[in-house]
PDB file of C-alpha atoms and ligand atoms in Angstrom:
ATOM      1  CA  MET A1315     -13.565  -3.028  -2.628  1.00  0.00           C
ATOM      2  CA  ARG A1316     -13.098  -0.708  -5.586  1.00  0.00           C
ATOM      3  CA  ILE A1317      -9.858   1.249  -6.088  1.00  0.00           C
ATOM      4  CA  ASP A1318      -9.598   3.992  -8.722  1.00  0.00           C
ATOM      5  CA  ILE A1319      -6.049   5.080  -9.422  1.00  0.00           C
ATOM      6  CA  ILE A1320      -5.368   8.442 -11.093  1.00  0.00           C
ATOM      7  CA  THR A1321      -1.944   8.602 -12.722  1.00  0.00           C
ATOM      8  CA  VAL A1322       0.048  10.022 -15.640  1.00  0.00           C
ATOM      9  CA  LEU A1323       1.839   6.671 -15.971  1.00  0.00           C
ATOM     10  CA  PRO A1324      -0.745   3.849 -15.946  1.00  0.00           C
ATOM     11  CA  GLU A1325       1.765   1.493 -17.602  1.00  0.00           C
ATOM     12  CA  LEU A1326       3.922   1.634 -14.446  1.00  0.00           C
ATOM     13  CA  LEU A1327       1.037   0.216 -12.457  1.00  0.00           C
ATOM     14  CA  LYS A1328       0.048  -2.737 -14.630  1.00  0.00           C
ATOM     15  CA  SER A1329       2.313  -5.574 -13.541  1.00  0.00           C
ATOM     16  CA  PRO A1330       1.699  -5.475  -9.754  1.00  0.00           C
ATOM     17  CA  PHE A1331      -1.908  -6.477 -10.426  1.00  0.00           C
ATOM     18  CA  GLU A1332      -1.065  -9.197 -12.944  1.00  0.00           C
ATOM     19  CA  ALA A1333       0.588 -11.739 -10.641  1.00  0.00           C
ATOM     20  CA  SER A1334       0.136 -13.737  -7.463  1.00  0.00           C
ATOM     21  CA  ILE A1335      -2.129 -12.567  -4.639  1.00  0.00           C
ATOM     22  CA  LEU A1336      -3.376  -9.320  -6.202  1.00  0.00           C
ATOM     23  CA  LYS A1337      -4.225 -11.052  -9.474  1.00  0.00           C
ATOM     24  CA  ARG A1338      -6.183 -13.735  -7.609  1.00  0.00           C
ATOM     25  CA  ALA A1339      -8.009 -11.132  -5.505  1.00  0.00           C
ATOM     26  CA  ILE A1340      -9.170  -9.457  -8.734  1.00  0.00           C
ATOM     27  CA  GLU A1341     -10.149 -12.783 -10.314  1.00  0.00           C
ATOM     28  CA  LYS A1342     -12.139 -13.738  -7.207  1.00  0.00           C
ATOM     29  CA  GLY A1343     -14.040 -10.431  -7.490  1.00  0.00           C
ATOM     30  CA  LEU A1344     -12.832  -9.261  -4.064  1.00  0.00           C
ATOM     31  CA  VAL A1345     -11.298  -6.081  -5.472  1.00  0.00           C
ATOM     32  CA  GLU A1346     -11.674  -4.032  -8.666  1.00  0.00           C
ATOM     33  CA  ILE A1347      -8.817  -1.833  -9.861  1.00  0.00           C
ATOM     34  CA  HIS A1348      -9.599   0.967 -12.322  1.00  0.00           C
ATOM     35  CA  MET A1349      -6.770   2.970 -13.840  1.00  0.00           C
ATOM     36  CA  HIS A1350      -7.398   6.538 -15.064  1.00  0.00           C
ATOM     37  CA  ASN A1351      -4.865   8.313 -17.224  1.00  0.00           C
ATOM     38  CA  LEU A1352      -4.885  11.976 -16.227  1.00  0.00           C
ATOM     39  CA  ARG A1353      -4.065  12.909 -19.824  1.00  0.00           C
ATOM     40  CA  ASP A1354      -7.566  11.746 -20.826  1.00  0.00           C
ATOM     41  CA  TYR A1355      -9.008  14.612 -18.757  1.00  0.00           C
ATOM     42  CA  THR A1356      -7.249  17.596 -20.308  1.00  0.00           C
ATOM     43  CA  ASP A1357      -8.359  19.779 -23.220  1.00  0.00           C
ATOM     44  CA  LYS A1358      -4.904  21.285 -23.665  1.00  0.00           C
ATOM     45  CA  SER A1359      -2.718  20.602 -26.686  1.00  0.00           C
ATOM     46  CA  TYR A1360      -0.215  17.740 -26.367  1.00  0.00           C
ATOM     47  CA  ASN A1361      -2.426  16.386 -23.533  1.00  0.00           C
ATOM     48  CA  GLN A1362      -0.665  18.750 -21.147  1.00  0.00           C
ATOM     49  CA  VAL A1363      -1.446  18.065 -17.468  1.00  0.00           C
ATOM     50  CA  ASP A1364       1.352  20.004 -15.736  1.00  0.00           C
ATOM     51  CA  ASP A1365       2.668  23.559 -15.718  1.00  0.00           C
ATOM     52  CA  TYR A1366       5.328  25.790 -14.173  1.00  0.00           C
ATOM     53  CA  GLN A1367       5.016  26.862 -10.540  1.00  0.00           C
ATOM     54  CA  PHE A1368       3.665  30.291  -9.719  1.00  0.00           C
ATOM     55  CA  GLY A1369       6.389  32.289  -8.000  1.00  0.00           C
ATOM     56  CA  GLY A1370       9.153  30.481  -9.875  1.00  0.00           C
ATOM     57  CA  GLY A1371      11.162  27.428  -8.892  1.00  0.00           C
ATOM     58  CA  ALA A1372      12.358  24.258 -10.531  1.00  0.00           C
ATOM     59  CA  GLY A1373       9.938  21.474 -11.422  1.00  0.00           C
ATOM     60  CA  MET A1374       6.488  21.142 -12.924  1.00  0.00           C
ATOM     61  CA  VAL A1375       3.242  20.848 -10.963  1.00  0.00           C
ATOM     62  CA  LEU A1376       0.174  18.771 -11.887  1.00  0.00           C
ATOM     63  CA  MET A1377      -2.684  21.169 -12.661  1.00  0.00           C
ATOM     64  CA  ILE A1378      -5.968  21.203 -10.757  1.00  0.00           C
ATOM     65  CA  GLU A1379      -8.300  21.114 -13.787  1.00  0.00           C
ATOM     66  CA  PRO A1380      -7.676  17.586 -15.146  1.00  0.00           C
ATOM     67  CA  ILE A1381      -7.585  16.190 -11.590  1.00  0.00           C
ATOM     68  CA  ASP A1382     -10.880  17.925 -10.766  1.00  0.00           C
ATOM     69  CA  LYS A1383     -12.462  16.582 -13.961  1.00  0.00           C
ATOM     70  CA  CYS A1384     -11.344  13.044 -13.240  1.00  0.00           C
ATOM     71  CA  ILE A1385     -12.345  13.048  -9.551  1.00  0.00           C
ATOM     72  CA  SER A1386     -15.705  14.720 -10.325  1.00  0.00           C
ATOM     73  CA  ALA A1387     -16.493  12.124 -13.016  1.00  0.00           C
ATOM     74  CA  LEU A1388     -15.767   9.324 -10.524  1.00  0.00           C
ATOM     75  CA  LYS A1389     -17.740  10.961  -7.703  1.00  0.00           C
ATOM     76  CA  ASN A1390     -20.736  11.335 -10.016  1.00  0.00           C
ATOM     77  CA  GLU A1391     -20.870   7.556 -10.289  1.00  0.00           C
ATOM     78  CA  ARG A1392     -20.466   6.540  -6.639  1.00  0.00           C
ATOM     79  CA  GLU A1393     -19.448   7.688  -3.173  1.00  0.00           C
ATOM     80  CA  TYR A1394     -15.841   7.395  -2.037  1.00  0.00           C
ATOM     81  CA  ASP A1395     -14.756   6.718   1.528  1.00  0.00           C
ATOM     82  CA  GLU A1396     -11.259   8.098   0.961  1.00  0.00           C
ATOM     83  CA  ILE A1397      -9.388  10.148  -1.637  1.00  0.00           C
ATOM     84  CA  ILE A1398      -5.754   9.352  -0.953  1.00  0.00           C
ATOM     85  CA  TYR A1399      -2.802  11.356  -2.270  1.00  0.00           C
ATOM     86  CA  MET A1400       0.559   9.542  -2.401  1.00  0.00           C
ATOM     87  CA  THR A1401       3.271  11.982  -1.341  1.00  0.00           C
ATOM     88  CA  PRO A1402       6.567  11.828   0.593  1.00  0.00           C
ATOM     89  CA  ASP A1403       5.233  14.439   3.032  1.00  0.00           C
ATOM     90  CA  GLY A1404       2.187  12.320   3.952  1.00  0.00           C
ATOM     91  CA  LYS A1405       1.734  10.119   7.028  1.00  0.00           C
ATOM     92  CA  THR A1406       4.030   7.110   6.838  1.00  0.00           C
ATOM     93  CA  LEU A1407       2.160   3.936   5.915  1.00  0.00           C
ATOM     94  CA  ASN A1408       2.037   1.301   8.644  1.00  0.00           C
ATOM     95  CA  GLN A1409       0.150  -1.931   9.303  1.00  0.00           C
ATOM     96  CA  LYS A1410      -2.533  -0.197  11.347  1.00  0.00           C
ATOM     97  CA  MET A1411      -3.381   2.117   8.430  1.00  0.00           C
ATOM     98  CA  ALA A1412      -3.439  -0.852   6.012  1.00  0.00           C
ATOM     99  CA  ASN A1413      -5.779  -2.728   8.374  1.00  0.00           C
ATOM    100  CA  SER A1414      -8.254   0.132   8.559  1.00  0.00           C
ATOM    101  CA  LEU A1415      -8.148   0.861   4.807  1.00  0.00           C
ATOM    102  CA  SER A1416      -8.843  -2.829   4.079  1.00  0.00           C
ATOM    103  CA  LEU A1417     -12.336  -2.334   5.538  1.00  0.00           C
ATOM    104  CA  ILE A1418     -13.516   0.446   3.229  1.00  0.00           C
ATOM    105  CA  GLU A1419     -15.643   0.120   0.098  1.00  0.00           C
ATOM    106  CA  ASN A1420     -14.367   2.654  -2.449  1.00  0.00           C
ATOM    107  CA  MET A1421     -11.166   4.675  -2.598  1.00  0.00           C
ATOM    108  CA  ILE A1422      -9.425   6.934  -5.072  1.00  0.00           C
ATOM    109  CA  ILE A1423      -5.620   6.988  -5.094  1.00  0.00           C
ATOM    110  CA  LEU A1424      -4.014  10.031  -6.714  1.00  0.00           C
ATOM    111  CA  CYS A1425      -0.388   9.619  -7.749  1.00  0.00           C
ATOM    112  CA  GLY A1426       1.763  12.733  -7.636  1.00  0.00           C
ATOM    113  CA  HIS A1427       4.423  13.465 -10.230  1.00  0.00           C
ATOM    114  CA  TYR A1428       7.157  16.022 -10.847  1.00  0.00           C
ATOM    115  CA  LYS A1429       6.921  18.512  -7.937  1.00  0.00           C
ATOM    116  CA  GLY A1430       3.503  17.145  -6.963  1.00  0.00           C
ATOM    117  CA  VAL A1431      -0.024  18.502  -7.394  1.00  0.00           C
ATOM    118  CA  ASP A1432      -1.418  22.020  -7.061  1.00  0.00           C
ATOM    119  CA  GLN A1433      -2.003  22.568  -3.317  1.00  0.00           C
ATOM    120  CA  ARG A1434      -5.686  23.366  -4.003  1.00  0.00           C
ATOM    121  CA  VAL A1435      -6.242  19.712  -4.963  1.00  0.00           C
ATOM    122  CA  ARG A1436      -4.907  18.654  -1.574  1.00  0.00           C
ATOM    123  CA  ASP A1437      -6.985  21.235   0.264  1.00  0.00           C
ATOM    124  CA  ALA A1438     -10.256  20.663  -1.576  1.00  0.00           C
ATOM    125  CA  TYR A1439     -10.398  16.955  -2.469  1.00  0.00           C
ATOM    126  CA  VAL A1440      -7.849  14.819  -0.643  1.00  0.00           C
ATOM    127  CA  THR A1441      -8.941  13.099   2.595  1.00  0.00           C
ATOM    128  CA  LYS A1442      -5.663  11.284   3.422  1.00  0.00           C
ATOM    129  CA  GLU A1443      -2.022  11.851   2.443  1.00  0.00           C
ATOM    130  CA  ILE A1444       0.190   8.781   2.613  1.00  0.00           C
ATOM    131  CA  SER A1445       3.948   8.284   2.247  1.00  0.00           C
ATOM    132  CA  VAL A1446       5.638   4.898   1.943  1.00  0.00           C
ATOM    133  CA  GLY A1447       8.798   6.098   3.676  1.00  0.00           C
ATOM    134  CA  ASP A1448      11.256   8.934   4.158  1.00  0.00           C
ATOM    135  CA  TYR A1449      12.718   8.889   0.655  1.00  0.00           C
ATOM    136  CA  VAL A1450      11.601  10.434  -2.615  1.00  0.00           C
ATOM    137  CA  LEU A1451      10.365   8.324  -5.535  1.00  0.00           C
ATOM    138  CA  SER A1452      10.043   9.645  -9.080  1.00  0.00           C
ATOM    139  CA  GLY A1453       6.267   9.554  -8.737  1.00  0.00           C
ATOM    140  CA  GLY A1454       3.462   8.167  -6.601  1.00  0.00           C
ATOM    141  CA  GLU A1455       2.843   5.082  -8.777  1.00  0.00           C
ATOM    142  CA  LEU A1456       5.180   2.642  -7.046  1.00  0.00           C
ATOM    143  CA  ALA A1457       4.011   3.994  -3.698  1.00  0.00           C
ATOM    144  CA  ALA A1458       0.388   3.382  -4.778  1.00  0.00           C
ATOM    145  CA  ALA A1459       1.299  -0.205  -5.704  1.00  0.00           C
ATOM    146  CA  ILE A1460       2.769  -0.719  -2.218  1.00  0.00           C
ATOM    147  CA  LEU A1461      -0.330   0.742  -0.586  1.00  0.00           C
ATOM    148  CA  CYS A1462      -2.651  -1.436  -2.712  1.00  0.00           C
ATOM    149  CA  ASP A1463      -0.676  -4.590  -1.960  1.00  0.00           C
ATOM    150  CA  SER A1464      -0.619  -3.962   1.784  1.00  0.00           C
ATOM    151  CA  VAL A1465      -4.381  -3.289   1.835  1.00  0.00           C
ATOM    152  CA  ILE A1466      -5.712  -5.879  -0.634  1.00  0.00           C
ATOM    153  CA  ARG A1467      -4.019  -8.854   1.039  1.00  0.00           C
ATOM    154  CA  LEU A1468      -5.983  -7.996   4.202  1.00  0.00           C
ATOM    155  CA  ILE A1469      -9.434  -8.119   2.564  1.00  0.00           C
ATOM    156  CA  PRO A1470     -11.198 -11.201   3.982  1.00  0.00           C
ATOM    157  CA  GLY A1471     -11.003 -14.082   1.512  1.00  0.00           C
ATOM    158  CA  VAL A1472      -7.908 -12.820  -0.340  1.00  0.00           C
ATOM    159  CA  LEU A1473      -5.385 -14.967   1.520  1.00  0.00           C
ATOM    160  CA  SER A1474      -6.336 -18.629   1.488  1.00  0.00           C
ATOM    161  CA  ASN A1475      -5.259 -19.119   5.100  1.00  0.00           C
ATOM    162  CA  GLU A1476      -6.766 -16.122   6.852  1.00  0.00           C
ATOM    163  CA  THR A1477      -4.652 -16.553   9.936  1.00  0.00           C
ATOM    164  CA  SER A1478      -1.508 -15.964   7.922  1.00  0.00           C
ATOM    165  CA  ALA A1479      -2.282 -12.229   7.684  1.00  0.00           C
ATOM    166  CA  LEU A1480      -3.004 -12.124  11.404  1.00  0.00           C
ATOM    167  CA  THR A1481       0.430 -13.540  12.220  1.00  0.00           C
ATOM    168  CA  ASP A1482       2.305 -11.167   9.870  1.00  0.00           C
ATOM    169  CA  THR A1483       5.162  -9.087  11.097  1.00  0.00           C
ATOM    170  CA  PHE A1484       3.826  -5.783  12.563  1.00  0.00           C
ATOM    171  CA  GLN A1485       0.388  -7.148  13.464  1.00  0.00           C
ATOM    172  CA  ASP A1486       0.389  -6.573  17.212  1.00  0.00           C
ATOM    173  CA  ASN A1487       3.543  -4.389  16.894  1.00  0.00           C
ATOM    174  CA  LEU A1488       5.817  -7.434  16.892  1.00  0.00           C
ATOM    175  CA  LEU A1489       8.138  -8.777  14.205  1.00  0.00           C
ATOM    176  CA  ALA A1490       7.297 -12.297  13.044  1.00  0.00           C
ATOM    177  CA  PRO A1491       9.228 -15.247  14.537  1.00  0.00           C
ATOM    178  CA  PRO A1492      11.728 -17.149  12.307  1.00  0.00           C
ATOM    179  CA  VAL A1493      10.268 -19.824  10.011  1.00  0.00           C
ATOM    180  CA  TYR A1494      11.789 -23.032   8.598  1.00  0.00           C
ATOM    181  CA  THR A1495      10.819 -25.687   6.068  1.00  0.00           C
ATOM    182  CA  ARG A1496      12.190 -29.025   4.797  1.00  0.00           C
ATOM    183  CA  PRO A1497      14.801 -30.409   5.032  1.00  0.00           C
ATOM    184  CA  SER A1498      15.180 -30.434   8.829  1.00  0.00           C
ATOM    185  CA  GLU A1499      18.965 -30.462   8.391  1.00  0.00           C
ATOM    186  CA  TYR A1500      20.951 -28.978   5.499  1.00  0.00           C
ATOM    187  CA  LYS A1501      24.765 -29.087   5.391  1.00  0.00           C
ATOM    188  CA  GLY A1502      24.814 -29.271   9.190  1.00  0.00           C
ATOM    189  CA  LEU A1503      22.352 -26.360   9.590  1.00  0.00           C
ATOM    190  CA  LYS A1504      19.524 -27.606  11.812  1.00  0.00           C
ATOM    191  CA  VAL A1505      15.932 -26.565  12.396  1.00  0.00           C
ATOM    192  CA  PRO A1506      15.317 -25.946  16.145  1.00  0.00           C
ATOM    193  CA  ASP A1507      14.224 -29.241  17.771  1.00  0.00           C
ATOM    194  CA  ILE A1508      11.135 -27.683  19.334  1.00  0.00           C
ATOM    195  CA  LEU A1509       9.570 -27.144  15.885  1.00  0.00           C
ATOM    196  CA  LEU A1510       9.874 -30.872  15.147  1.00  0.00           C
ATOM    197  CA  SER A1511       8.531 -31.942  18.547  1.00  0.00           C
ATOM    198  CA  GLY A1512       4.800 -31.879  17.754  1.00  0.00           C
ATOM    199  CA  ASN A1513       4.217 -30.125  21.101  1.00  0.00           C
ATOM    200  CA  PHE A1514       2.035 -27.276  19.813  1.00  0.00           C
ATOM    201  CA  PRO A1515       1.563 -25.295  23.036  1.00  0.00           C
ATOM    202  CA  LYS A1516       5.367 -25.304  23.490  1.00  0.00           C
ATOM    203  CA  ILE A1517       5.875 -24.348  19.843  1.00  0.00           C
ATOM    204  CA  GLU A1518       3.488 -21.414  20.262  1.00  0.00           C
ATOM    205  CA  GLU A1519       5.358 -20.302  23.389  1.00  0.00           C
ATOM    206  CA  TRP A1520       8.702 -20.583  21.520  1.00  0.00           C
ATOM    207  CA  ARG A1521       7.318 -18.476  18.644  1.00  0.00           C
ATOM    208  CA  GLU A1522       6.051 -15.782  20.992  1.00  0.00           C
ATOM    209  CA  ASN A1523       9.436 -15.624  22.739  1.00  0.00           C
ATOM    210  CA  LYS A1524      11.316 -15.443  19.437  1.00  0.00           C
ATOM    211  CA  ALA A1525       9.004 -12.716  18.130  1.00  0.00           C
ATOM    212  CA  TYR A1526       9.654 -10.701  21.282  1.00  0.00           C
ATOM    213  CA  GLU A1527      13.451 -11.296  21.185  1.00  0.00           C
ATOM    214  CA  ARG A1528      13.638 -10.331  17.510  1.00  0.00           C
ATOM    215  CA  THR A1529      11.589  -7.194  18.050  1.00  0.00           C
ATOM    216  CA  LYS A1530      13.717  -6.206  21.038  1.00  0.00           C
ATOM    217  CA  ALA A1531      16.919  -6.672  19.029  1.00  0.00           C
ATOM    218  CA  LEU A1532      15.854  -5.169  15.691  1.00  0.00           C
ATOM    219  CA  ARG A1533      12.948  -2.788  16.362  1.00  0.00           C
ATOM    220  CA  PRO A1534      12.805  -1.820  20.059  1.00  0.00           C
ATOM    221  CA  ASP A1535      10.698   1.212  19.047  1.00  0.00           C
ATOM    222  CA  LEU A1536       7.792  -1.168  18.309  1.00  0.00           C
ATOM    223  CA  LEU A1537       7.791  -2.481  21.880  1.00  0.00           C
ATOM    224  CA  GLU A1538       7.309   1.056  23.167  1.00  0.00           C
ATOM    225  CA  LYS A1539       4.092   1.235  21.123  1.00  0.00           C
ATOM    226  CA  LYS A1540       2.749  -1.998  22.596  1.00  0.00           C
TER     227      LYS A1540
HETATM  228  N1  ADE B3070       5.930  10.038  -4.170  1.00  0.00           N
HETATM  229  C1  ADE B3070       7.256  10.265  -4.197  1.00  0.00           C
HETATM  230  N2  ADE B3070       7.869   9.757  -3.137  1.00  0.00           N
HETATM  231  C2  ADE B3070       6.886   9.170  -2.377  1.00  0.00           C
HETATM  232  C3  ADE B3070       6.885   8.483  -1.147  1.00  0.00           C
HETATM  233  N3  ADE B3070       7.998   8.283  -0.437  1.00  0.00           N
HETATM  234  N4  ADE B3070       5.697   8.041  -0.672  1.00  0.00           N
HETATM  235  C4  ADE B3070       4.565   8.263  -1.368  1.00  0.00           C
HETATM  236  N5  ADE B3070       4.508   8.904  -2.532  1.00  0.00           N
HETATM  237  C5  ADE B3070       5.659   9.361  -3.044  1.00  0.00           C
END
């Protein structure tokens, strides 16, 4: 998979790809991340990429020209399956969307800033608009990092134990069951006996029940989707 990220703040997006699972996915050659600073695509003085809104109103808007230049340069090199715009008014990211995006070859992620991008960019270029939740961030960069993390960990070969992504919370619209590790007792707090029993069919049944109970208690809306 190749991900091209268009941003005015590439420095905000460095560290998520420099540690742990995402770093290893890049090192293994399973994903390539290419950062593009929008300011490299403007001819205006002071590398200007934003301007006031037509019709008045507070807040600057990212201009269409540098975005068009950047996207056109990328599209000249290869085909893209999706051009995604990160915005609070997009469709809320969920596991199902991450699963389907993990199967595609090339995507562009455009990070909004200030009041967002000129609507013509959204109309003419963007194929998907994604939000990471009903709250407003200062820009799309942290949202793009969340999207990339949720997608990249699902690419086959990224997680060493492939089944661990399949048993994640939200796969199958269920929360994950509780997990425990050593020691089996700590200051009187005990691990449930069943997990120490070695009876794997029973353990599986216990996990399924716990996942269901937890979902019913904390996220009953997910059970309606099942
Ligand atoms: N940009 C600002 N807020 C955002 C959000 N909640 N999701 C995606 N992009 C954003």
